[in-house]
Amino acid sequence: MEKWIKFINREKTLLIDLLFILICILAMFYIFQTYTIKEIWIKIIDWNFNWKWSVKWYGLFAIYWIEVILVAFIWDLLWFRLNYTFDFFYTELTQFAVKRKRLWLLVKLIRIQYSFNKLTYYMRLGWISYYIDRRKELKDFIVSFTIFDFVKTMLLRMFKFPTIIAILLTLATNDMTKDTGLWILREHQAWIKGNSFLWEHFTKLSALVILVLILFLWYFVSSKGVIRRSIAQANRKKLEDVIQMHRQLTIHILGLINTGSENLEYAFRCRESILDYWIYKRYPHTFEYYFPERWGFRDSTHFHFKDIPEISEIVTEFSNLLSEENRNISLWFSRYQYELIKVLSRVRIMKIKYYEEYLFTRNGFSGVFEPKRSEFDEQLDFVKEEIKEIQEHGEFFERYVLNRYIIEGMELLYEHYRYIHALNRLLHVDSDKIGRVLRMFTGKE
């Protein structure tokens, strides 16, 4: 009972999220089980027309706009909390898989987590986000949003999607649009049947065409037009360079996946030896005195981890992609597919040592899993409570360091695999047959 009380006190946010998700699911199930889509649509229209605002088209538009904002906010909040809940269960299940040495289960969970994150990326609107408080430096104040930028961003976010949907719904339900549609139909029929009408307006149409041609000609010969065309050509050349960098990365990443998977599988199989090694390095005298039956490796060279020479090339290529010169084009190109933006968002903070630590190279292993010796180790006058504390330190290290590095290392490998898989599919010679045919006919190849 006490365990459940502690769990409830510790995971209040999780329980609230589960309750919120359950209510949303039950509400949607009840609505779609009780009513058809047509009945739901009719009820929404009846509800909206009961308001006094709906007499005028702009009042009806305001009602739809508010409703779309509320639905979008709840939708984004649902996926936001669903993502938080999924991460909790994913963490617990991956820890279970590592502890029980279920390698197949761990890989399945990583693939499920990646697919869920990809689904969330496309389903969310991005209106709700975490706020991470950190110490601001001078450069943060320099590049931070002004009040005008913040208000502009919020207004664009609120008005872009809801306004378009609200306009479409207003046009579909407002009675005024019927008269407008009939007038357009009558004018269209008159235009087709009346040759005299076309002839009467031919001179006006010719003048309009000439005016448009003059404006285009002025744009092409003006300094602004020349500058814009030069910028477009430069951006195209820069995009070609970025694509070539991505293509070069696939060669190095294949070697990273091959050797990195061997290191991670080896670390997964000998977790107990790594744990004993860490305890021995932290408390060598205590370990030999109190745990003589637990024999672990005494030196990092006893572990058969391999170096990955491709890491330096990968970090260099990604650094070039995210340099000040190429960053904007790289991020613009990567948004084309989730697999690309996922890797770039991670490698922004990745350095050589992070790759080596997560993929258990020799340098990475010695840098993370060789702790400083405890200053109390040589006293050898530990009581039972202190021995228990050492065991608790070992359990903490096992869960939050050793297991975490194994899990994140496998996530890193899988993300890079999906990256090169998506890139090979995207850059394959047969990936754009229809577009190539269209460009051939239009002379834009």
mmCIF file of N, CA, C and O in Angstrom, residues 84-174:
data_model
loop_
_atom_site.group_PDB
_atom_site.id
_atom_site.type_symbol
_atom_site.label_atom_id
_atom_site.label_comp_id
_atom_site.label_asym_id
_atom_site.label_seq_id
_atom_site.Cartn_x
_atom_site.Cartn_y
_atom_site.Cartn_z
ATOM 1 N N TYR A 84 3.956 12.742 -23.499
ATOM 2 C CA TYR A 84 4.559 12.650 -22.161
ATOM 3 C C TYR A 84 4.266 11.288 -21.533
ATOM 4 O O TYR A 84 5.159 10.652 -20.954
ATOM 5 N N THR A 85 3.026 10.814 -21.643
ATOM 6 C CA THR A 85 2.655 9.514 -21.081
ATOM 7 C C THR A 85 3.385 8.377 -21.786
ATOM 8 O O THR A 85 3.862 7.427 -21.148
ATOM 9 N N PHE A 86 3.490 8.456 -23.101
ATOM 10 C CA PHE A 86 4.197 7.433 -23.868
ATOM 11 C C PHE A 86 5.665 7.361 -23.433
ATOM 12 O O PHE A 86 6.230 6.263 -23.297
ATOM 13 N N ASP A 87 6.297 8.511 -23.225
ATOM 14 C CA ASP A 87 7.703 8.526 -22.810
ATOM 15 C C ASP A 87 7.897 7.843 -21.458
ATOM 16 O O ASP A 87 8.914 7.172 -21.239
ATOM 17 N N PHE A 88 6.924 8.009 -20.564
ATOM 18 C CA PHE A 88 7.037 7.368 -19.250
ATOM 19 C C PHE A 88 7.041 5.848 -19.395
ATOM 20 O O PHE A 88 7.927 5.160 -18.861
ATOM 21 N N PHE A 89 6.062 5.308 -20.112
ATOM 22 C CA PHE A 89 5.995 3.854 -20.270
ATOM 23 C C PHE A 89 7.148 3.327 -21.124
ATOM 24 O O PHE A 89 7.652 2.224 -20.882
ATOM 25 N N TYR A 90 7.578 4.118 -22.087
ATOM 26 C CA TYR A 90 8.723 3.709 -22.902
ATOM 27 C C TYR A 90 9.979 3.588 -22.048
ATOM 28 O O TYR A 90 10.744 2.619 -22.183
ATOM 29 N N THR A 91 10.189 4.539 -21.154
ATOM 30 C CA THR A 91 11.363 4.487 -20.274
ATOM 31 C C THR A 91 11.333 3.263 -19.377
ATOM 32 O O THR A 91 12.343 2.559 -19.222
ATOM 33 N N GLU A 92 10.178 2.979 -18.786
ATOM 34 C CA GLU A 92 10.074 1.830 -17.894
ATOM 35 C C GLU A 92 10.254 0.511 -18.650
ATOM 36 O O GLU A 92 10.940 -0.407 -18.177
ATOM 37 N N LEU A 93 9.662 0.410 -19.812
ATOM 38 C CA LEU A 93 9.752 -0.846 -20.572
ATOM 39 C C LEU A 93 11.159 -1.074 -21.121
ATOM 40 O O LEU A 93 11.637 -2.214 -21.153
ATOM 41 N N THR A 94 11.826 -0.016 -21.562
ATOM 42 C CA THR A 94 13.197 -0.191 -22.040
ATOM 43 C C THR A 94 14.139 -0.570 -20.901
ATOM 44 O O THR A 94 15.043 -1.396 -21.086
ATOM 45 N N GLN A 95 13.921 0.007 -19.723
ATOM 46 C CA GLN A 95 14.725 -0.393 -18.567
ATOM 47 C C GLN A 95 14.488 -1.871 -18.229
ATOM 48 O O GLN A 95 15.429 -2.605 -17.917
ATOM 49 N N PHE A 96 13.242 -2.302 -18.337
ATOM 50 C CA PHE A 96 12.921 -3.708 -18.096
ATOM 51 C C PHE A 96 13.596 -4.604 -19.125
ATOM 52 O O PHE A 96 14.142 -5.663 -18.785
ATOM 53 N N ALA A 97 13.563 -4.189 -20.396
ATOM 54 C CA ALA A 97 14.170 -4.996 -21.453
ATOM 55 C C ALA A 97 15.674 -5.118 -21.274
ATOM 56 O O ALA A 97 16.249 -6.200 -21.487
ATOM 57 N N VAL A 98 16.328 -4.038 -20.871
ATOM 58 C CA VAL A 98 17.780 -4.090 -20.655
ATOM 59 C C VAL A 98 18.104 -4.950 -19.447
ATOM 60 O O VAL A 98 19.029 -5.773 -19.479
ATOM 61 N N LYS A 99 17.340 -4.770 -18.378
ATOM 62 C CA LYS A 99 17.617 -5.531 -17.156
ATOM 63 C C LYS A 99 17.419 -7.024 -17.356
ATOM 64 O O LYS A 99 18.177 -7.849 -16.823
ATOM 65 N N ARG A 100 16.399 -7.393 -18.140
ATOM 66 C CA ARG A 100 16.128 -8.810 -18.406
ATOM 67 C C ARG A 100 16.862 -9.335 -19.641
ATOM 68 O O ARG A 100 16.637 -10.479 -20.034
ATOM 69 N N LYS A 101 17.696 -8.513 -20.233
ATOM 70 C CA LYS A 101 18.492 -8.898 -21.408
ATOM 71 C C LYS A 101 17.609 -9.373 -22.562
ATOM 72 O O LYS A 101 17.888 -10.374 -23.210
ATOM 73 N N ARG A 102 16.544 -8.624 -22.810
ATOM 74 C CA ARG A 102 15.664 -8.903 -23.946
ATOM 75 C C ARG A 102 16.038 -7.943 -25.073
ATOM 76 O O ARG A 102 15.418 -6.883 -25.248
ATOM 77 N N LEU A 103 17.046 -8.305 -25.838
ATOM 78 C CA LEU A 103 17.532 -7.420 -26.894
ATOM 79 C C LEU A 103 16.469 -7.204 -27.965
ATOM 80 O O LEU A 103 16.289 -6.083 -28.447
ATOM 81 N N TRP A 104 15.749 -8.258 -28.343
ATOM 82 C CA TRP A 104 14.709 -8.122 -29.370
ATOM 83 C C TRP A 104 13.612 -7.170 -28.916
ATOM 84 O O TRP A 104 13.077 -6.375 -29.711
ATOM 85 N N LEU A 105 13.264 -7.230 -27.611
ATOM 86 C CA LEU A 105 12.225 -6.351 -27.083
ATOM 87 C C LEU A 105 12.698 -4.897 -27.081
ATOM 88 O O LEU A 105 11.925 -3.981 -27.410
ATOM 89 N N LEU A 106 13.953 -4.679 -26.722
ATOM 90 C CA LEU A 106 14.489 -3.323 -26.710
ATOM 91 C C LEU A 106 14.463 -2.709 -28.106
ATOM 92 O O LEU A 106 14.061 -1.548 -28.283
ATOM 93 N N VAL A 107 14.864 -3.481 -29.108
ATOM 94 C CA VAL A 107 14.856 -2.975 -30.482
ATOM 95 C C VAL A 107 13.429 -2.687 -30.939
ATOM 96 O O VAL A 107 13.157 -1.668 -31.591
ATOM 97 N N LYS A 108 12.474 -3.561 -30.601
ATOM 98 C CA LYS A 108 11.073 -3.337 -30.955
ATOM 99 C C LYS A 108 10.548 -2.043 -30.312
ATOM 100 O O LYS A 108 9.841 -1.256 -30.954
ATOM 101 N N LEU A 109 10.895 -1.836 -29.045
ATOM 102 C CA LEU A 109 10.435 -0.630 -28.353
ATOM 103 C C LEU A 109 11.021 0.629 -28.989
ATOM 104 O O LEU A 109 10.322 1.640 -29.118
ATOM 105 N N ILE A 110 12.283 0.567 -29.384
ATOM 106 C CA ILE A 110 12.915 1.726 -30.024
ATOM 107 C C ILE A 110 12.241 2.027 -31.356
ATOM 108 O O ILE A 110 11.994 3.194 -31.706
ATOM 109 N N ARG A 111 11.915 0.995 -32.120
ATOM 110 C CA ARG A 111 11.234 1.204 -33.411
ATOM 111 C C ARG A 111 9.829 1.777 -33.194
ATOM 112 O O ARG A 111 9.386 2.660 -33.944
ATOM 113 N N ILE A 112 9.131 1.275 -32.172
ATOM 114 C CA ILE A 112 7.792 1.802 -31.868
ATOM 115 C C ILE A 112 7.884 3.261 -31.430
ATOM 116 O O ILE A 112 7.081 4.099 -31.849
ATOM 117 N N GLN A 113 8.864 3.550 -30.590
ATOM 118 C CA GLN A 113 9.034 4.922 -30.121
ATOM 119 C C GLN A 113 9.343 5.874 -31.271
ATOM 120 O O GLN A 113 8.829 6.993 -31.334
ATOM 121 N N TYR A 114 10.168 5.438 -32.198
ATOM 122 C CA TYR A 114 10.503 6.276 -33.348
ATOM 123 C C TYR A 114 9.262 6.533 -34.211
ATOM 124 O O TYR A 114 9.006 7.664 -34.640
ATOM 125 N N SER A 115 8.478 5.484 -34.458
ATOM 126 C CA SER A 115 7.260 5.641 -35.259
ATOM 127 C C SER A 115 6.252 6.547 -34.558
ATOM 128 O O SER A 115 5.589 7.368 -35.208
ATOM 129 N N PHE A 116 6.138 6.411 -33.241
ATOM 130 C CA PHE A 116 5.210 7.265 -32.501
ATOM 131 C C PHE A 116 5.654 8.726 -32.552
ATOM 132 O O PHE A 116 4.824 9.624 -32.728
ATOM 133 N N ASN A 117 6.950 8.977 -32.395
ATOM 134 C CA ASN A 117 7.453 10.349 -32.474
ATOM 135 C C ASN A 117 7.234 10.937 -33.867
ATOM 136 O O ASN A 117 6.958 12.136 -34.007
ATOM 137 N N LYS A 118 7.384 10.112 -34.887
ATOM 138 C CA LYS A 118 7.140 10.579 -36.250
ATOM 139 C C LYS A 118 5.669 10.939 -36.435
ATOM 140 O O LYS A 118 5.340 11.971 -37.042
ATOM 141 N N LEU A 119 4.775 10.088 -35.918
ATOM 142 C CA LEU A 119 3.345 10.382 -35.986
ATOM 143 C C LEU A 119 3.015 11.666 -35.231
ATOM 144 O O LEU A 119 2.254 12.512 -35.711
ATOM 145 N N THR A 120 3.603 11.825 -34.050
ATOM 146 C CA THR A 120 3.368 13.028 -33.255
ATOM 147 C C THR A 120 3.859 14.269 -33.980
ATOM 148 O O THR A 120 3.225 15.336 -33.918
ATOM 149 N N TYR A 121 4.991 14.153 -34.664
ATOM 150 C CA TYR A 121 5.563 15.279 -35.396
ATOM 151 C C TYR A 121 4.583 15.804 -36.448
ATOM 152 O O TYR A 121 4.442 17.020 -36.640
ATOM 153 N N TYR A 122 3.881 14.898 -37.123
ATOM 154 C CA TYR A 122 2.954 15.311 -38.167
ATOM 155 C C TYR A 122 1.565 15.671 -37.620
ATOM 156 O O TYR A 122 0.842 16.462 -38.241
ATOM 157 N N MET A 123 1.185 15.104 -36.486
ATOM 158 C CA MET A 123 -0.156 15.321 -35.957
ATOM 159 C C MET A 123 -0.252 16.569 -35.094
ATOM 160 O O MET A 123 -1.318 17.187 -35.011
ATOM 161 N N ARG A 124 0.838 16.957 -34.454
ATOM 162 C CA ARG A 124 0.780 18.100 -33.560
ATOM 163 C C ARG A 124 0.824 19.408 -34.330
ATOM 164 O O ARG A 124 1.375 19.493 -35.423
ATOM 165 N N LEU A 125 0.240 20.444 -33.714
ATOM 166 C CA LEU A 125 0.246 21.781 -34.303
ATOM 167 C C LEU A 125 1.363 22.644 -33.743
ATOM 168 O O LEU A 125 1.700 23.674 -34.319
ATOM 169 N N GLY A 126 1.920 22.248 -32.609
ATOM 170 C CA GLY A 126 3.035 22.987 -32.024
ATOM 171 C C GLY A 126 2.631 24.222 -31.243
ATOM 172 O O GLY A 126 3.447 25.119 -31.023
ATOM 173 N N TRP A 127 1.370 24.301 -30.805
ATOM 174 C CA TRP A 127 0.930 25.453 -30.029
ATOM 175 C C TRP A 127 1.381 25.374 -28.576
ATOM 176 O O TRP A 127 1.501 26.386 -27.902
ATOM 177 N N ILE A 128 1.615 24.162 -28.085
ATOM 178 C CA ILE A 128 2.000 23.954 -26.691
ATOM 179 C C ILE A 128 3.393 23.354 -26.679
ATOM 180 O O ILE A 128 3.709 22.456 -27.459
ATOM 181 N N SER A 129 4.237 23.836 -25.795
ATOM 182 C CA SER A 129 5.609 23.340 -25.746
ATOM 183 C C SER A 129 6.138 23.473 -24.330
ATOM 184 O O SER A 129 5.580 24.187 -23.488
ATOM 185 N N TYR A 130 7.233 22.746 -24.063
ATOM 186 C CA TYR A 130 7.899 22.844 -22.776
ATOM 187 C C TYR A 130 8.641 24.170 -22.686
ATOM 188 O O TYR A 130 9.118 24.712 -23.691
ATOM 189 N N TYR A 131 8.747 24.669 -21.476
ATOM 190 C CA TYR A 131 9.578 25.851 -21.231
ATOM 191 C C TYR A 131 10.707 25.435 -20.308
ATOM 192 O O TYR A 131 10.484 24.996 -19.185
ATOM 193 N N ILE A 132 11.918 25.537 -20.806
ATOM 194 C CA ILE A 132 13.091 25.152 -20.029
ATOM 195 C C ILE A 132 13.790 26.421 -19.549
ATOM 196 O O ILE A 132 14.314 27.201 -20.358
ATOM 197 N N ASP A 133 13.785 26.640 -18.276
ATOM 198 C CA ASP A 133 14.416 27.833 -17.712
ATOM 199 C C ASP A 133 15.915 27.602 -17.591
ATOM 200 O O ASP A 133 16.364 26.601 -17.053
ATOM 201 N N ARG A 134 16.673 28.505 -18.112
ATOM 202 C CA ARG A 134 18.123 28.400 -18.019
ATOM 203 C C ARG A 134 18.712 29.799 -17.921
ATOM 204 O O ARG A 134 18.075 30.798 -18.226
ATOM 205 N N ARG A 135 19.959 29.848 -17.524
ATOM 206 C CA ARG A 135 20.624 31.134 -17.372
ATOM 207 C C ARG A 135 20.849 31.754 -18.743
ATOM 208 O O ARG A 135 21.416 31.142 -19.637
ATOM 209 N N LYS A 136 20.393 32.990 -18.911
ATOM 210 C CA LYS A 136 20.541 33.664 -20.185
ATOM 211 C C LYS A 136 21.885 34.376 -20.256
ATOM 212 O O LYS A 136 22.307 35.017 -19.297
ATOM 213 N N GLU A 137 22.516 34.242 -21.415
ATOM 214 C CA GLU A 137 23.764 34.930 -21.665
ATOM 215 C C GLU A 137 23.502 36.153 -22.535
ATOM 216 O O GLU A 137 22.378 36.404 -22.977
ATOM 217 N N LEU A 138 24.571 36.922 -22.794
ATOM 218 C CA LEU A 138 24.415 38.148 -23.563
ATOM 219 C C LEU A 138 23.854 37.869 -24.956
ATOM 220 O O LEU A 138 22.961 38.583 -25.434
ATOM 221 N N LYS A 139 24.353 36.793 -25.598
ATOM 222 C CA LYS A 139 23.890 36.498 -26.952
ATOM 223 C C LYS A 139 22.414 36.123 -26.975
ATOM 224 O O LYS A 139 21.722 36.355 -27.974
ATOM 225 N N ASP A 140 21.903 35.545 -25.854
ATOM 226 C CA ASP A 140 20.481 35.204 -25.789
ATOM 227 C C ASP A 140 19.615 36.452 -25.797
ATOM 228 O O ASP A 140 18.537 36.473 -26.399
ATOM 229 N N PHE A 141 20.076 37.503 -25.108
ATOM 230 C CA PHE A 141 19.319 38.752 -25.105
ATOM 231 C C PHE A 141 19.394 39.447 -26.462
ATOM 232 O O PHE A 141 18.443 40.097 -26.884
ATOM 233 N N ILE A 142 20.529 39.287 -27.161
ATOM 234 C CA ILE A 142 20.687 39.949 -28.448
ATOM 235 C C ILE A 142 19.753 39.339 -29.490
ATOM 236 O O ILE A 142 19.104 40.052 -30.266
ATOM 237 N N VAL A 143 19.678 38.003 -29.534
ATOM 238 C CA VAL A 143 18.895 37.325 -30.574
ATOM 239 C C VAL A 143 17.467 37.029 -30.141
ATOM 240 O O VAL A 143 16.709 36.441 -30.905
ATOM 241 N N SER A 144 17.084 37.395 -28.930
ATOM 242 C CA SER A 144 15.737 37.087 -28.458
ATOM 243 C C SER A 144 14.696 37.910 -29.213
ATOM 244 O O SER A 144 14.995 38.972 -29.780
ATOM 245 N N PHE A 145 13.449 37.405 -29.209
ATOM 246 C CA PHE A 145 12.355 38.083 -29.895
ATOM 247 C C PHE A 145 12.079 39.436 -29.257
ATOM 248 O O PHE A 145 12.141 39.600 -28.035
ATOM 249 N N THR A 146 11.747 40.404 -30.095
ATOM 250 C CA THR A 146 11.182 41.637 -29.584
ATOM 251 C C THR A 146 9.696 41.417 -29.302
ATOM 252 O O THR A 146 9.121 40.397 -29.692
ATOM 253 N N ILE A 147 9.078 42.357 -28.647
ATOM 254 C CA ILE A 147 7.647 42.235 -28.366
ATOM 255 C C ILE A 147 6.861 42.181 -29.673
ATOM 256 O O ILE A 147 5.902 41.402 -29.813
ATOM 257 N N PHE A 148 7.279 42.973 -30.659
ATOM 258 C CA PHE A 148 6.596 42.964 -31.956
ATOM 259 C C PHE A 148 6.736 41.600 -32.630
ATOM 260 O O PHE A 148 5.767 41.082 -33.187
ATOM 261 N N ASP A 149 7.948 41.008 -32.581
ATOM 262 C CA ASP A 149 8.155 39.687 -33.184
ATOM 263 C C ASP A 149 7.308 38.628 -32.499
ATOM 264 O O ASP A 149 6.741 37.753 -33.153
ATOM 265 N N PHE A 150 7.229 38.700 -31.158
ATOM 266 C CA PHE A 150 6.444 37.719 -30.420
ATOM 267 C C PHE A 150 4.963 37.833 -30.769
ATOM 268 O O PHE A 150 4.288 36.824 -31.039
ATOM 269 N N VAL A 151 4.440 39.061 -30.769
ATOM 270 C CA VAL A 151 3.022 39.267 -31.099
ATOM 271 C C VAL A 151 2.741 38.846 -32.534
ATOM 272 O O VAL A 151 1.724 38.193 -32.827
ATOM 273 N N LYS A 152 3.667 39.156 -33.448
ATOM 274 C CA LYS A 152 3.491 38.782 -34.845
ATOM 275 C C LYS A 152 3.464 37.273 -35.018
ATOM 276 O O LYS A 152 2.611 36.728 -35.738
ATOM 277 N N THR A 153 4.381 36.575 -34.340
ATOM 278 C CA THR A 153 4.425 35.115 -34.435
ATOM 279 C C THR A 153 3.154 34.483 -33.884
ATOM 280 O O THR A 153 2.584 33.565 -34.482
ATOM 281 N N MET A 154 2.690 34.970 -32.729
ATOM 282 C CA MET A 154 1.479 34.413 -32.129
ATOM 283 C C MET A 154 0.253 34.673 -33.001
ATOM 284 O O MET A 154 -0.596 33.793 -33.172
ATOM 285 N N LEU A 155 0.163 35.867 -33.572
ATOM 286 C CA LEU A 155 -0.987 36.171 -34.421
ATOM 287 C C LEU A 155 -0.986 35.322 -35.690
ATOM 288 O O LEU A 155 -2.034 34.822 -36.125
ATOM 289 N N LEU A 156 0.204 35.156 -36.296
ATOM 290 C CA LEU A 156 0.282 34.320 -37.489
ATOM 291 C C LEU A 156 -0.094 32.877 -37.170
ATOM 292 O O LEU A 156 -0.775 32.216 -37.959
ATOM 293 N N ARG A 157 0.366 32.389 -36.009
ATOM 294 C CA ARG A 157 0.054 31.014 -35.637
ATOM 295 C C ARG A 157 -1.434 30.835 -35.382
ATOM 296 O O ARG A 157 -2.023 29.808 -35.730
ATOM 297 N N MET A 158 -2.058 31.835 -34.766
ATOM 298 C CA MET A 158 -3.471 31.721 -34.427
ATOM 299 C C MET A 158 -4.382 31.982 -35.629
ATOM 300 O O MET A 158 -5.454 31.396 -35.740
ATOM 301 N N PHE A 159 -3.931 32.856 -36.525
ATOM 302 C CA PHE A 159 -4.824 33.246 -37.615
ATOM 303 C C PHE A 159 -4.630 32.397 -38.863
ATOM 304 O O PHE A 159 -5.532 32.294 -39.683
ATOM 305 N N LYS A 160 -3.486 31.800 -39.042
ATOM 306 C CA LYS A 160 -3.210 31.098 -40.291
ATOM 307 C C LYS A 160 -4.141 29.905 -40.479
ATOM 308 O O LYS A 160 -4.972 29.886 -41.388
ATOM 309 N N PHE A 161 -4.025 28.894 -39.622
ATOM 310 C CA PHE A 161 -4.835 27.684 -39.764
ATOM 311 C C PHE A 161 -6.298 27.913 -39.388
ATOM 312 O O PHE A 161 -7.198 27.571 -40.172
ATOM 313 N N PRO A 162 -6.607 28.490 -38.213
ATOM 314 C CA PRO A 162 -8.026 28.670 -37.857
ATOM 315 C C PRO A 162 -8.786 29.562 -38.832
ATOM 316 O O PRO A 162 -9.958 29.321 -39.123
ATOM 317 N N THR A 163 -8.114 30.595 -39.365
ATOM 318 C CA THR A 163 -8.815 31.511 -40.259
ATOM 319 C C THR A 163 -9.205 30.825 -41.562
ATOM 320 O O THR A 163 -10.324 31.001 -42.059
ATOM 321 N N ILE A 164 -8.299 30.030 -42.112
ATOM 322 C CA ILE A 164 -8.608 29.332 -43.366
ATOM 323 C C ILE A 164 -9.783 28.378 -43.179
ATOM 324 O O ILE A 164 -10.717 28.345 -43.986
ATOM 325 N N ILE A 165 -9.742 27.588 -42.087
ATOM 326 C CA ILE A 165 -10.839 26.647 -41.831
ATOM 327 C C ILE A 165 -12.140 27.391 -41.570
ATOM 328 O O ILE A 165 -13.209 26.994 -42.064
ATOM 329 N N ALA A 166 -12.073 28.488 -40.803
ATOM 330 C CA ALA A 166 -13.285 29.254 -40.499
ATOM 331 C C ALA A 166 -13.881 29.868 -41.760
ATOM 332 O O ALA A 166 -15.109 29.913 -41.923
ATOM 333 N N ILE A 167 -13.042 30.358 -42.671
ATOM 334 C CA ILE A 167 -13.549 30.922 -43.931
ATOM 335 C C ILE A 167 -14.266 29.848 -44.748
ATOM 336 O O ILE A 167 -15.354 30.074 -45.290
ATOM 337 N N LEU A 168 -13.654 28.668 -44.843
ATOM 338 C CA LEU A 168 -14.272 27.586 -45.615
ATOM 339 C C LEU A 168 -15.609 27.171 -45.008
ATOM 340 O O LEU A 168 -16.593 26.942 -45.735
ATOM 341 N N LEU A 169 -15.657 27.057 -43.679
ATOM 342 C CA LEU A 169 -16.913 26.681 -43.027
ATOM 343 C C LEU A 169 -17.973 27.763 -43.198
ATOM 344 O O LEU A 169 -19.165 27.468 -43.378
ATOM 345 N N THR A 170 -17.566 29.019 -43.139
ATOM 346 C CA THR A 170 -18.519 30.120 -43.328
ATOM 347 C C THR A 170 -19.080 30.125 -44.735
ATOM 348 O O THR A 170 -20.291 30.286 -44.946
ATOM 349 N N LEU A 171 -18.217 29.917 -45.709
ATOM 350 C CA LEU A 171 -18.685 29.869 -47.106
ATOM 351 C C LEU A 171 -19.616 28.686 -47.349
ATOM 352 O O LEU A 171 -20.525 28.758 -48.170
ATOM 353 N N ALA A 172 -19.358 27.591 -46.615
ATOM 354 C CA ALA A 172 -20.163 26.385 -46.827
ATOM 355 C C ALA A 172 -21.535 26.471 -46.169
ATOM 356 O O ALA A 172 -22.467 25.771 -46.593
ATOM 357 N N THR A 173 -21.708 27.314 -45.161
ATOM 358 C CA THR A 173 -22.960 27.320 -44.395
ATOM 359 C C THR A 173 -23.719 28.635 -44.455
ATOM 360 O O THR A 173 -24.905 28.668 -44.124
ATOM 361 N N ASN A 174 -23.066 29.712 -44.856
ATOM 362 C CA ASN A 174 -23.743 31.012 -44.859
ATOM 363 C C ASN A 174 -24.720 31.096 -46.039
ATOM 364 O O ASN A 174 -24.382 30.760 -47.172
#
